[in-house]
Short mmCIF file of C-alpha atoms and ligand atoms in Angstrom, two decimals:
data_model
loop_
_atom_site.label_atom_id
_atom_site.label_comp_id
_atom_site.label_asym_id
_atom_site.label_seq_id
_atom_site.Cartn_x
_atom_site.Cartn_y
_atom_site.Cartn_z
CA UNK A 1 -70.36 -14.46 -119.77
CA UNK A 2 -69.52 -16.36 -123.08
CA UNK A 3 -66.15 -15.39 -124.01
CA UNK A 4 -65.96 -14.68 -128.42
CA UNK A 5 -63.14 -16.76 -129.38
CA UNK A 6 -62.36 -14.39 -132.10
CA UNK A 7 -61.49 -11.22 -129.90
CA UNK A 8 -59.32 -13.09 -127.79
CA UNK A 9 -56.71 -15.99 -128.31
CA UNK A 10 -55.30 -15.96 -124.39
CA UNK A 11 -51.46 -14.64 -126.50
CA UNK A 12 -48.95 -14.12 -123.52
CA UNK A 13 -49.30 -10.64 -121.98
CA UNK A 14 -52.79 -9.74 -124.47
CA UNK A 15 -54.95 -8.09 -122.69
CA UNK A 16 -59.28 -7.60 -123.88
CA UNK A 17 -61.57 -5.55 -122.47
CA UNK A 18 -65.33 -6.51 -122.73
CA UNK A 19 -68.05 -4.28 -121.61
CA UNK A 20 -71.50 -5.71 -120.35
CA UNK A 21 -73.92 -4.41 -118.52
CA UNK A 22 -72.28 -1.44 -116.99
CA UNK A 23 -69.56 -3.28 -116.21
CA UNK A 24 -65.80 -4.22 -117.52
CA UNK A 25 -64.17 -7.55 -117.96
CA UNK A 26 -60.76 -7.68 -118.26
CA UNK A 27 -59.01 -10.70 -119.99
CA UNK A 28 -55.56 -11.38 -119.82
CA UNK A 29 -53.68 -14.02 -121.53
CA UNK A 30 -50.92 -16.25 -119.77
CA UNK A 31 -49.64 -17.73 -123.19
CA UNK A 32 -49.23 -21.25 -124.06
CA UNK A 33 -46.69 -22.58 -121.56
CA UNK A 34 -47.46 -25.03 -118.61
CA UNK A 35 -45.95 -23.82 -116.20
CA UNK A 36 -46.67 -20.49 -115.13
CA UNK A 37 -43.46 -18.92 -113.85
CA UNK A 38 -42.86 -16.24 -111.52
CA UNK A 39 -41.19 -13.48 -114.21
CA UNK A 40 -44.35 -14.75 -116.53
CA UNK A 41 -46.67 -13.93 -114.00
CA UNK A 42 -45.42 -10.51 -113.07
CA UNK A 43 -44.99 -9.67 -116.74
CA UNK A 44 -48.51 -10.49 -117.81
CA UNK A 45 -49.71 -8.64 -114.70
CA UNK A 46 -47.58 -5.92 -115.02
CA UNK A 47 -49.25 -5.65 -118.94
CA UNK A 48 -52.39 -5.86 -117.54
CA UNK A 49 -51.25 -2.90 -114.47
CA UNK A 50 -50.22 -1.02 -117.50
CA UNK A 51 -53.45 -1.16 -119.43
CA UNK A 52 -55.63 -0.51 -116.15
CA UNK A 53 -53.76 2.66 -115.94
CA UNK A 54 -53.98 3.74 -119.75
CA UNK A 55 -57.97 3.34 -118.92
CA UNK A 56 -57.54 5.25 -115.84
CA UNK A 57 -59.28 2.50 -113.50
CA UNK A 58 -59.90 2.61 -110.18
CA UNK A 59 -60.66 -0.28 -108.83
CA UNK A 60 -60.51 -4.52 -109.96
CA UNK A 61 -61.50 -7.37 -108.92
CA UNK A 62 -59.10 -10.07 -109.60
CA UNK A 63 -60.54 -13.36 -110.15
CA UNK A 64 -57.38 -15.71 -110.58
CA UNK A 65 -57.03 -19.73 -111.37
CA UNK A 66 -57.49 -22.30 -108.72
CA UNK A 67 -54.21 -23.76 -109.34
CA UNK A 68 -52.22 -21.13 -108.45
CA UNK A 69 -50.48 -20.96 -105.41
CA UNK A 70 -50.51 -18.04 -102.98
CA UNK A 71 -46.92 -16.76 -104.33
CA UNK A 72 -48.13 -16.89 -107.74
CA UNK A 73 -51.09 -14.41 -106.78
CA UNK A 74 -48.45 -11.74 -104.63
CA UNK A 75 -46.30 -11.86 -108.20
CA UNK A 76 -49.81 -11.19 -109.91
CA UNK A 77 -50.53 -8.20 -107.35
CA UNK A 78 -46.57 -7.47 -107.76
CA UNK A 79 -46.92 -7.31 -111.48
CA UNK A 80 -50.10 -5.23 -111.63
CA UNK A 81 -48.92 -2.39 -109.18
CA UNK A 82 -45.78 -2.28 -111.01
CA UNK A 83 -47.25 -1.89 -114.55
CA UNK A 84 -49.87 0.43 -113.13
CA UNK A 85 -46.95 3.20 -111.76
CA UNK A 86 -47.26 6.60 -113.35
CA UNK A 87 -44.88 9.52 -112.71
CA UNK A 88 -47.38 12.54 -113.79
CA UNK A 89 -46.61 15.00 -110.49
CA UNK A 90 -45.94 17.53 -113.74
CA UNK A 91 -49.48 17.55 -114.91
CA UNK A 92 -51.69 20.13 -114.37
CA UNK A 93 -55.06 17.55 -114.34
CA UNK A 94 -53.90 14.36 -112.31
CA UNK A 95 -55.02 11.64 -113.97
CA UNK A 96 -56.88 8.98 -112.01
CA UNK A 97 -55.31 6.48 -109.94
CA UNK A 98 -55.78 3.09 -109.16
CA UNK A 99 -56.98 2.68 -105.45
CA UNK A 100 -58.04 -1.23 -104.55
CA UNK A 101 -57.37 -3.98 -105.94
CA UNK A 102 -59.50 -7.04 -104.70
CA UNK A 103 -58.48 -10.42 -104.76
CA UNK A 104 -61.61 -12.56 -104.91
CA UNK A 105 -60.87 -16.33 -104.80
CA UNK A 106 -57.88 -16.72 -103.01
CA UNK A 107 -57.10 -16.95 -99.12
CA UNK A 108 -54.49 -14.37 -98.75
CA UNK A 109 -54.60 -12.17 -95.25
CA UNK A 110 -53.39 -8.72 -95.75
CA UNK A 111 -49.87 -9.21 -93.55
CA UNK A 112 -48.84 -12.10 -96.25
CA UNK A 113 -48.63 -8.76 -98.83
CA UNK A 114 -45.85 -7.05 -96.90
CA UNK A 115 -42.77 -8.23 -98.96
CA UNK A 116 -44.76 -7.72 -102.25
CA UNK A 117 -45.78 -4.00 -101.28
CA UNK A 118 -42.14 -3.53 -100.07
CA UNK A 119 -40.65 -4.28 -103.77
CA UNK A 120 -43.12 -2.16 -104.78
CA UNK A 121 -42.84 0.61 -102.91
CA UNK A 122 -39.00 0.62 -103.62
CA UNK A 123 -39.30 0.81 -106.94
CA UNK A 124 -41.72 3.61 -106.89
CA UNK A 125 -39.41 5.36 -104.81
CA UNK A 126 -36.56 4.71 -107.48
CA UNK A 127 -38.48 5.63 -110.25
CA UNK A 128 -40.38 8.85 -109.29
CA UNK A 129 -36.91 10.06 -107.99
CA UNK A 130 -35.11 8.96 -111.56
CA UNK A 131 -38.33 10.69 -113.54
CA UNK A 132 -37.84 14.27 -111.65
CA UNK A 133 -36.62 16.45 -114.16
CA UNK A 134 -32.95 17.79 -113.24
CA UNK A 135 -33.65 21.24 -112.84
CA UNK A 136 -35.60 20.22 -109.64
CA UNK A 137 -33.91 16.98 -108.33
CA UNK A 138 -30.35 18.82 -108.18
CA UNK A 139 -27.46 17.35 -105.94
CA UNK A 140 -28.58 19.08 -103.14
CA UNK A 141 -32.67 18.09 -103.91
CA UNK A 142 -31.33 14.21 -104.01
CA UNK A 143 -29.23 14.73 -100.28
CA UNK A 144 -33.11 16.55 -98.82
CA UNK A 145 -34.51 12.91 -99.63
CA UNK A 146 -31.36 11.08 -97.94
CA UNK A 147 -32.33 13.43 -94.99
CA UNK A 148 -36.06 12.36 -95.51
CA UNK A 149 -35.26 9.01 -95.14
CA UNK A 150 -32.84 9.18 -92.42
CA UNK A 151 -35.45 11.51 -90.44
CA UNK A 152 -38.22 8.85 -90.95
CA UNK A 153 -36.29 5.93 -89.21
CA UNK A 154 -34.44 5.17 -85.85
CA UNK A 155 -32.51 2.78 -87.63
CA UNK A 156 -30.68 5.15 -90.26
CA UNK A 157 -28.48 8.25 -89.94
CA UNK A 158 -27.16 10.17 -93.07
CA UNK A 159 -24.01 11.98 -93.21
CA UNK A 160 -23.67 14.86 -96.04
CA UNK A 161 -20.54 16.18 -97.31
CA UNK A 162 -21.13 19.75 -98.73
CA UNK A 163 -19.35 21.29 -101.68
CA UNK A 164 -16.46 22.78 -98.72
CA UNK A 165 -16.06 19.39 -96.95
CA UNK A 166 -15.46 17.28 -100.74
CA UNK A 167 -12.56 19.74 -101.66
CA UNK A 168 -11.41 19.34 -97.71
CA UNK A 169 -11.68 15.70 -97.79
CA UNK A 170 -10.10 15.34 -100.74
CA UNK A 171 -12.62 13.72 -103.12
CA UNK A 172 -10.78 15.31 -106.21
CA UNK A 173 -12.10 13.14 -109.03
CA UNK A 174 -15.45 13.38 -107.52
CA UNK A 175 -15.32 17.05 -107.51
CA UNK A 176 -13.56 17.44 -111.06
CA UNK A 177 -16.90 16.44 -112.31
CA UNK A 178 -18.69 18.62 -110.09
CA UNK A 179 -16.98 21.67 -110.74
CA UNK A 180 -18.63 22.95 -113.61
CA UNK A 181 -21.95 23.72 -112.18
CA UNK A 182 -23.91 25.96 -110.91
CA UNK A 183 -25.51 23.34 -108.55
CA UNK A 184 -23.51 22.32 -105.94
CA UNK A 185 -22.21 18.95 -105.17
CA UNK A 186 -23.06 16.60 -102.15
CA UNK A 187 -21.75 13.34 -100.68
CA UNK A 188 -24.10 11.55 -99.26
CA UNK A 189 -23.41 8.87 -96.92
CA UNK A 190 -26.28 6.78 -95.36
CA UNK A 191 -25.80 4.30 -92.84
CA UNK A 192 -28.25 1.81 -91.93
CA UNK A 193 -27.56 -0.02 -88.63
CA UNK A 194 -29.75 -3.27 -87.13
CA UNK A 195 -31.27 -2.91 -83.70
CA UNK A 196 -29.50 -6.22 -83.02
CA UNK A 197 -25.59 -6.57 -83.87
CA UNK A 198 -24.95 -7.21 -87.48
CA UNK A 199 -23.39 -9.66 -89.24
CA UNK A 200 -22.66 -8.18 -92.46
CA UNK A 201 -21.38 -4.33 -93.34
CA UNK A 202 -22.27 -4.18 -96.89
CA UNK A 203 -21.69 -0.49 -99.03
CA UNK A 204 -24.26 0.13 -102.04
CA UNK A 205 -23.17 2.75 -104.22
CA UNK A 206 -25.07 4.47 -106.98
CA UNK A 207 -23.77 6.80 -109.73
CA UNK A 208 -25.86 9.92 -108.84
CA UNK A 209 -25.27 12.14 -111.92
CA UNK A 210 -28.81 14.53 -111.69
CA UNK A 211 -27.72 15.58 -115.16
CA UNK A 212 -24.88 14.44 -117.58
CA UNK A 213 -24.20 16.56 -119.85
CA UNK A 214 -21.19 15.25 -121.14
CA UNK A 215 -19.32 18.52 -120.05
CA UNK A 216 -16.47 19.84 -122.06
CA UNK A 217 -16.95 16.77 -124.09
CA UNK A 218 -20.34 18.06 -124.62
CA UNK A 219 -22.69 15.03 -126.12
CA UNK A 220 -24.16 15.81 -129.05
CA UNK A 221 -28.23 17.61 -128.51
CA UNK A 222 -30.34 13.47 -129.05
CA UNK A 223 -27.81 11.81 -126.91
CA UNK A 224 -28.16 14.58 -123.86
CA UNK A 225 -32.09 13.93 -123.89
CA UNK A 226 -32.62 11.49 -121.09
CA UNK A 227 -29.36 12.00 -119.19
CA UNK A 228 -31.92 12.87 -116.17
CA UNK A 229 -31.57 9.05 -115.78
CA UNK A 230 -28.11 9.32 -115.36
CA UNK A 231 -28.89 9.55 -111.28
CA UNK A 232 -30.63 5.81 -111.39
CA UNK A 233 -27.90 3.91 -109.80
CA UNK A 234 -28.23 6.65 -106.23
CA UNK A 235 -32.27 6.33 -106.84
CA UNK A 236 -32.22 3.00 -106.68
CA UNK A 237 -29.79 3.01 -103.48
CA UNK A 238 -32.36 5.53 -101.72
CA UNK A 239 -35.88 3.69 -103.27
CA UNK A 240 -33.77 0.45 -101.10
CA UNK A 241 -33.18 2.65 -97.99
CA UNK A 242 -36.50 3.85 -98.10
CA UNK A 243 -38.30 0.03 -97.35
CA UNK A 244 -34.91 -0.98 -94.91
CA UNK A 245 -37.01 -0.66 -91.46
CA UNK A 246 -39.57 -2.62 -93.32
CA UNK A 247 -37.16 -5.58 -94.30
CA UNK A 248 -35.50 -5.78 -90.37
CA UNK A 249 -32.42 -7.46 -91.91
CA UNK A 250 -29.26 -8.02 -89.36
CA UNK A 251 -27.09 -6.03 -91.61
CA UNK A 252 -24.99 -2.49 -91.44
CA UNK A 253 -25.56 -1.31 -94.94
CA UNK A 254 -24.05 1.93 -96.04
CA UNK A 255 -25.48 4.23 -98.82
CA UNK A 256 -23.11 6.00 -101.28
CA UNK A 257 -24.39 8.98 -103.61
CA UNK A 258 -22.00 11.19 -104.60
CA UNK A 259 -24.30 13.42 -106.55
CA UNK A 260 -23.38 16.31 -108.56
CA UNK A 261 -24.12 17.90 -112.29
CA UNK A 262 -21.75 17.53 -115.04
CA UNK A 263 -22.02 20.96 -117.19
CA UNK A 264 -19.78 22.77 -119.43
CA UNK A 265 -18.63 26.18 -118.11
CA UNK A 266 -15.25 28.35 -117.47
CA UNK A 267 -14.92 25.93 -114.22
CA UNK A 268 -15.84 22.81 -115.80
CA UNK A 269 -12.92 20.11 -115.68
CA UNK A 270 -10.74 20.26 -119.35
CA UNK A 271 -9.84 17.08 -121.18
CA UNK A 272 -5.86 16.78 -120.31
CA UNK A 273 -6.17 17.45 -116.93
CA UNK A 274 -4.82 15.33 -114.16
CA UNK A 275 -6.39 14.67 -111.03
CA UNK A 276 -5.21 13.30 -107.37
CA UNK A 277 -8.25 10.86 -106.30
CA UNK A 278 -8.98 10.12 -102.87
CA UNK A 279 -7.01 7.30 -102.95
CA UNK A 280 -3.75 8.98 -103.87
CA UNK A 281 -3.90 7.41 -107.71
CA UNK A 282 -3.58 9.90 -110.63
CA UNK A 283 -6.06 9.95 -113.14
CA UNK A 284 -5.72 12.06 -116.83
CA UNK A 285 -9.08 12.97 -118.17
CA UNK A 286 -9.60 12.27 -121.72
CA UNK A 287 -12.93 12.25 -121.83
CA UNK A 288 -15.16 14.55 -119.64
CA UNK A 289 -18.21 12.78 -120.43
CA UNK A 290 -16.57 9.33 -118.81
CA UNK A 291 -17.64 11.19 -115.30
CA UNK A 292 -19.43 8.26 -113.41
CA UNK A 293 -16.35 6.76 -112.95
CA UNK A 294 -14.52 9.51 -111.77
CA UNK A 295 -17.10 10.25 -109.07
CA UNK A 296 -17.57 6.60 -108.28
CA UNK A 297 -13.52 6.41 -107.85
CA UNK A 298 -13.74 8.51 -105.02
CA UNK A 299 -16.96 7.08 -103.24
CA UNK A 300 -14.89 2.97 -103.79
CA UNK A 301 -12.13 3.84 -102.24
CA UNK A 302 -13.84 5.81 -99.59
CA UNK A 303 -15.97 2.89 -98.98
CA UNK A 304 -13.14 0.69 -98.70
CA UNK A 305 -11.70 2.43 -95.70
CA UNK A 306 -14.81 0.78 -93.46
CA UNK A 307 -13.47 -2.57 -94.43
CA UNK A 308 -16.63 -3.98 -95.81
CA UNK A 309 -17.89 -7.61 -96.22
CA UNK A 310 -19.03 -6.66 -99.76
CA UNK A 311 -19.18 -3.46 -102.36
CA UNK A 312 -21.83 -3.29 -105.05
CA UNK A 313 -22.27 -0.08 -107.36
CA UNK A 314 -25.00 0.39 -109.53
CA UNK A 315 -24.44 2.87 -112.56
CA UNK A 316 -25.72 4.11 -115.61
CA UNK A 317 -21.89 3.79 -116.74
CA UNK A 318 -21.38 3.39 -120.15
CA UNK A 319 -23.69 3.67 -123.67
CA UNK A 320 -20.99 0.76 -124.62
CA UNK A 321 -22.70 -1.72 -122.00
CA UNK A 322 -25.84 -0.76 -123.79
CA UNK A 323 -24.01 -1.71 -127.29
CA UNK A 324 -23.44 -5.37 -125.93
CA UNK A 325 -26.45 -6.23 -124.08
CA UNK A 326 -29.72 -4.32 -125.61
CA UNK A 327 -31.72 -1.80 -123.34
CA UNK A 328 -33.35 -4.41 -121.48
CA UNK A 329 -29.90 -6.20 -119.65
CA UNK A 330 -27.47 -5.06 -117.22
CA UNK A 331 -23.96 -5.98 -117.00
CA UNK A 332 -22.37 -7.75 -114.16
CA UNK A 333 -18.98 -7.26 -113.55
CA UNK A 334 -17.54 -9.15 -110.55
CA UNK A 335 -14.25 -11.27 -109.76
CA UNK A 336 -16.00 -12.71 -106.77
CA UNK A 337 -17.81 -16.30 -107.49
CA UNK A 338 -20.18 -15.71 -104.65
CA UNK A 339 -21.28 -11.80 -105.38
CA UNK A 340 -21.72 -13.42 -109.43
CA UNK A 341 -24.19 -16.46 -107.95
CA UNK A 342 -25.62 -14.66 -105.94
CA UNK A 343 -26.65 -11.73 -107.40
CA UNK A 344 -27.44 -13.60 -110.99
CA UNK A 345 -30.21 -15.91 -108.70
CA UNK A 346 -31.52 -13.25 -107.11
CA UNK A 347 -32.06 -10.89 -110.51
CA UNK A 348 -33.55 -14.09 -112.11
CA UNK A 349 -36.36 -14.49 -109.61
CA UNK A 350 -37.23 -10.63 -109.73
CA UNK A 351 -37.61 -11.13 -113.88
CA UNK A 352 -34.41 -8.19 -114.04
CA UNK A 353 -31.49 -9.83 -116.46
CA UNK A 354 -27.65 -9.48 -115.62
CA UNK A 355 -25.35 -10.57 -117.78
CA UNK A 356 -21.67 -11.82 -116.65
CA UNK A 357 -19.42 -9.77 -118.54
CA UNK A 358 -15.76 -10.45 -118.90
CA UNK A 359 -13.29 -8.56 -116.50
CA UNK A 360 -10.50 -8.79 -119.45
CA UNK A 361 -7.11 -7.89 -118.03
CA UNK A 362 -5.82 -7.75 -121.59
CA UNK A 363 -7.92 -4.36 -121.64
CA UNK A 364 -6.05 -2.87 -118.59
CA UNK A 365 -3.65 -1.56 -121.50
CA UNK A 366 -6.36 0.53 -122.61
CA UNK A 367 -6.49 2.51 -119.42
CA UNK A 368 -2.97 3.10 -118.86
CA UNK A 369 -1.89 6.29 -119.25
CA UNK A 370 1.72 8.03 -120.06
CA UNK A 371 1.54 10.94 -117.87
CA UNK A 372 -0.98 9.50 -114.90
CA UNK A 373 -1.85 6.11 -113.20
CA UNK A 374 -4.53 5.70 -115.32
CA UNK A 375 -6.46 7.06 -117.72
CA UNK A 376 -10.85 7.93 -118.11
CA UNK A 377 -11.13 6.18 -121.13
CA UNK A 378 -9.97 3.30 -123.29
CA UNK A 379 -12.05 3.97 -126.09
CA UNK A 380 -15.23 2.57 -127.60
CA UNK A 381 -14.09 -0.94 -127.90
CA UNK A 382 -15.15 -2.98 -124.94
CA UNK A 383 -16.17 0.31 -123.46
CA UNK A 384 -18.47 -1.30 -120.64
CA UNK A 385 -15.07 -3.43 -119.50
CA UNK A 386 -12.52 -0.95 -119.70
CA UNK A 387 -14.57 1.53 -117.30
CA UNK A 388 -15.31 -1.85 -114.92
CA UNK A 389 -11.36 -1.85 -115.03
CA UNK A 390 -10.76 1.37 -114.02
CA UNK A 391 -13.64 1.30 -111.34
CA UNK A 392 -11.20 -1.79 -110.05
CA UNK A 393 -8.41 0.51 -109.52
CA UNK A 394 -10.27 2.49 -106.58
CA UNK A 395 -10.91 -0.83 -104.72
CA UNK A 396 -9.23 -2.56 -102.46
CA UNK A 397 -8.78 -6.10 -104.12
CA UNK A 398 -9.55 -8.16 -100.96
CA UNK A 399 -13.08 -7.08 -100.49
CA UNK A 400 -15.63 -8.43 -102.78
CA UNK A 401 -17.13 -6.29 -105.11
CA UNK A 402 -19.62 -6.29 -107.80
CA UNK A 403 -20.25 -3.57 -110.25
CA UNK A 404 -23.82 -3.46 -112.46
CA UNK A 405 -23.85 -1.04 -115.36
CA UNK A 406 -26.92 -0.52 -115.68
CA UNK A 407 -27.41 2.53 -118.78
CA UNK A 408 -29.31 -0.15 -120.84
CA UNK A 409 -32.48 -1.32 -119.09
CA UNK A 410 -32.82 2.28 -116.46
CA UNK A 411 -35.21 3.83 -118.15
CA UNK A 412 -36.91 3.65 -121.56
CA UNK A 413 -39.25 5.28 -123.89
CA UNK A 414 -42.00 2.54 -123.96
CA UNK A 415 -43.71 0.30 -121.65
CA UNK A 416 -41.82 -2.79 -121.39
CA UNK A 417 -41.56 -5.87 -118.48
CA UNK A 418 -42.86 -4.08 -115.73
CA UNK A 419 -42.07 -0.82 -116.40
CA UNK A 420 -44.04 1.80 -118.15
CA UNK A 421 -42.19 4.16 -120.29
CA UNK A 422 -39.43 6.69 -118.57
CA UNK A 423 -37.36 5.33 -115.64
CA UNK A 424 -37.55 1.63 -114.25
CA UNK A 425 -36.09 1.17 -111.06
CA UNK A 426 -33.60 -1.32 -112.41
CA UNK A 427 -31.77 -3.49 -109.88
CA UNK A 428 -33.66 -2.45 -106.49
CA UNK A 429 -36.04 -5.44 -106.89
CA UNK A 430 -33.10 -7.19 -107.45
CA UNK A 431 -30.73 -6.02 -104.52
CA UNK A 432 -33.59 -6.17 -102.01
CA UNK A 433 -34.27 -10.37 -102.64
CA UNK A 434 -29.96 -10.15 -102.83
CA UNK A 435 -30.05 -9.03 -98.98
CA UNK A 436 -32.98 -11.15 -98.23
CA UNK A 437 -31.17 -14.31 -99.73
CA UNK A 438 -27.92 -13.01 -97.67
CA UNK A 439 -30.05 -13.09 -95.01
CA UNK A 440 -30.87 -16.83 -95.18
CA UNK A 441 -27.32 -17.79 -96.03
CA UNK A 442 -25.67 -16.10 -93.81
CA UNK A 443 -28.56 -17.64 -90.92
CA UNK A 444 -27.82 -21.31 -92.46
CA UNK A 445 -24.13 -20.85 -91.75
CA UNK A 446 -24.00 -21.68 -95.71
CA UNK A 447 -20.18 -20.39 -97.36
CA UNK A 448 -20.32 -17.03 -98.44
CA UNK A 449 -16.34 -16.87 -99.39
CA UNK A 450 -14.23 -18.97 -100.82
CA UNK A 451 -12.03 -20.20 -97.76
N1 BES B 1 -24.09 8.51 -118.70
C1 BES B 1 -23.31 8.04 -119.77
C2 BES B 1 -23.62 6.62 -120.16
C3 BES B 1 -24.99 6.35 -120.73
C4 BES B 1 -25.17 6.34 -122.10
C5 BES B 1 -26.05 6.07 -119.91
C6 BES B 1 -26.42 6.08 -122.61
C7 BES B 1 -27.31 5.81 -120.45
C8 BES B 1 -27.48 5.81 -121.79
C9 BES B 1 -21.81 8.11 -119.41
O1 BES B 1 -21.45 9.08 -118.50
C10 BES B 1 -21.07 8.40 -120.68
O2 BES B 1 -21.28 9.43 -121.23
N2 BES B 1 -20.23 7.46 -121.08
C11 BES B 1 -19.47 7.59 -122.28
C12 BES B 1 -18.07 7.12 -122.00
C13 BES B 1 -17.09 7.44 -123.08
C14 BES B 1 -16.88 8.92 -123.20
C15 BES B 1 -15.78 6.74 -122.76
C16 BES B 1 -20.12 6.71 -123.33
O3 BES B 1 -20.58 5.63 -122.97
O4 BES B 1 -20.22 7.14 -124.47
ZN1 ZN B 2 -21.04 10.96 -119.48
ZN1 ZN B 3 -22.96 9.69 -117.18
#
């Protein structure tokens, strides 16, 4: 078929549809560069995914260069099913789904897809969890999926802390947040241990708020609209658990959600009040809506008391991160030289950006408080730093720990990357290659500490 130069100039990511002879032809253009990277690939794909569902395919046939190598062709497959993902379990008329895609001239046997449909299936996970509206996925809707999981695999058991058991336990700043609604809190603790002895105990942690609604410190009507994506960071840590039997890594990794609603009522927590963590530290609330750090305060230091290797949180922290980096980047806070390579490599390869943000001591001043150890809030300048800080104080400083604030790039209103509008599934692509890398460093005997 003669291709008309004038409908189509091959621009990165543009995608033309021809129709001839009952049948489509899809082009997509890979831009002008030579070399045809991995976070190119998956990008144009993911465009094309995107368009494919739009159209409401069903089926393509994939017809890709010669040159490209068999890892360039499972980022082209990665791309596509990533751009093609749809959350629409609302609708009344589903809308048609893509079923097979075929790859014609390549070699590739269906085993060699595994890791590809893994990331993908992750991310799915994240995203249709993130996308369910928060008058379904409550607290207690987010720990029936952490049972799902667990109940699904020999290799992970879940432990959940009911509303009772986090006032017994003593998860005070976690509960502060919790308190003022009508849905009950849980603690969710998933543990996932290798058939073989491990040689890592890592904790993930994800802020788990189902809704946020600033509380007390009620956020004004167009800033509340969305904060259904303030439960990413635990999605993300369950879309990960969901593919761990599938990744067989030699690793005891441990799930944190603490997941609760924060909503104004005659229980809600007050600005002024002072709390007694888990961890013994005082905090003053200034600022109910600065809740993901409260409840995270309780789940660090509670993690800390299994004296892991490393601690990574993922949260939808602060609309000041989003001020300094765009919607599209995540900051990475971290002290720890290895957790900052390593997890800046790994994010690279997956197409997700981290930025390295500045731990500024200087802006511990911010957080100090007269009449507690600390304070919620420092304010709007260096916001994103100043809540890093205070997430610093509820960790032990001898265990490596990294902390991603991920409000900016979690979800958006428009297709973008890989990921159509509404939550993205930020950082699980990312994590997943982390622990696979880990995986071949730690087998290599390669330095994962400073000694
Ligand atoms: N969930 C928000 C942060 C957020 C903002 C996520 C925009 C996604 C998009 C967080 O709980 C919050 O409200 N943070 C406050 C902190 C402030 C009161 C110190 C903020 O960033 O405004
Ligand atoms: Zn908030
Ligand atoms: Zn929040």
């Amino acid at each position: 078929m003669e291709i008309p130069e004038n409908i189509f100039k091959a621009k990165e990511g543009e995608v033309v549809f021809l129709a001839e002879r009952g049948k489509t032809y899809i082009l997509i253009g890979l831009g002008k560069k030579k070399d045809f990277e991995p976070v190119l690939l998956l990008n144009v794909s993911a465009k094309l995914g995107y368009e494919i569902r739009n159209r409401e395919i069903e089926e393509i046939f994939v017809f890709v260069r010669k040159k490209f190598k068999k890892k360039d062709v499972l980022k082209i497959y990665e791309g596509i099913m990533l751009g093609n993902y749809r959350f629409s379990e609302k609708k009344e008329k589903e809308n048609k789904k893509l079923k097979t895609i075929n790859f014609l001239n390549t070699r590739i046997k269906e085993t060699e897809f595994k890791y590809s449909e893994v990331l993908v299936k992750a991310t799915y996970y994240a995203r249709d969890l993130s996308n369910t509206p928060p008058n379904i996925a409550t607290p207690s809707y987010i720990a029936d999926k952490a049972k799902e999981i667990a109940e699904k695999s020999k290799n992970i058991e879940v432990e959940i802390y009911d509303e009772n058991e986090i006032v017994e336990k003593g998860f005070n700043a976690f509960y502060g947040v919790a308190k003022g609604s009508k849905n009950p809190p849980r603690f969710i603790h998933l543990i996932y241990r290798p058939s073989k002895g491990a040689k890592k105990k890592i904790f993930l942690i994800g802020k788990t708020l189902t809704f946020d609604s600033g509380g007390l410190s009620l956020k004004p009507g167009n800033y509340m609209l969305g904060m259904k994506y303030d439960k990413s960071g635990g999605c993300a840590v369950l879309g990960i658990f969901s593919v761990l039997d599938e990744l067989n890594l030699p690793f005891e990794i441990h799930g944190i959600l603490p997941a609760c609603e924060n909503m104004p009522s005659g229980s809600a927590q007050r600005p002024d009040d002072i709390i007694k963590a888990y961890n013994g530290k005082t905090i003053e609330i200034i600022s109910t809506d600065a809740e993901g750090r409260l409840t995270l305060a309780d789940a660090l230091s509670y993690a800390c008391e299994f004296k892991p290797d490393y601690i990574i949180d993922f949260a939808t922290l602060t609309g000041a991160c989003v001020i300094a980096l765009g919607n599209y980047t995540a900051g990475l806070f971290t002290d720890d030289e290895f957790l900052k390579n390593s997890l800046l490599k790994a994010s690279e390869r997956v197409g997700e950006d981290l930025w390295h943000m500045p731990l500024d001591e200087k802006l511990k001043e911010k957080i100090k408080s007269k009449f507690a150890d600390v304070k919620n809030s420092g304010g709007s300048q260096g916001g994103a730093i100043t809540a890093a800080l205070f997430l610093q104080e509820f960790v032990d400083d001898k265990i490596p720990f990294a902390h991603i604030d991920i409000a900016g790039p979690s979800s958006n209103a428009k297709f973008w990357g890989v990921n159509p509008e509404g939550a993205s599934g930020f950082i699980t692509r990312t994590i997943i290659e982390w622990l696979k890398d880990l995986n071949l460093t730690v087998k290599s005997g390669s330095k994962t500490k400073k000694d």
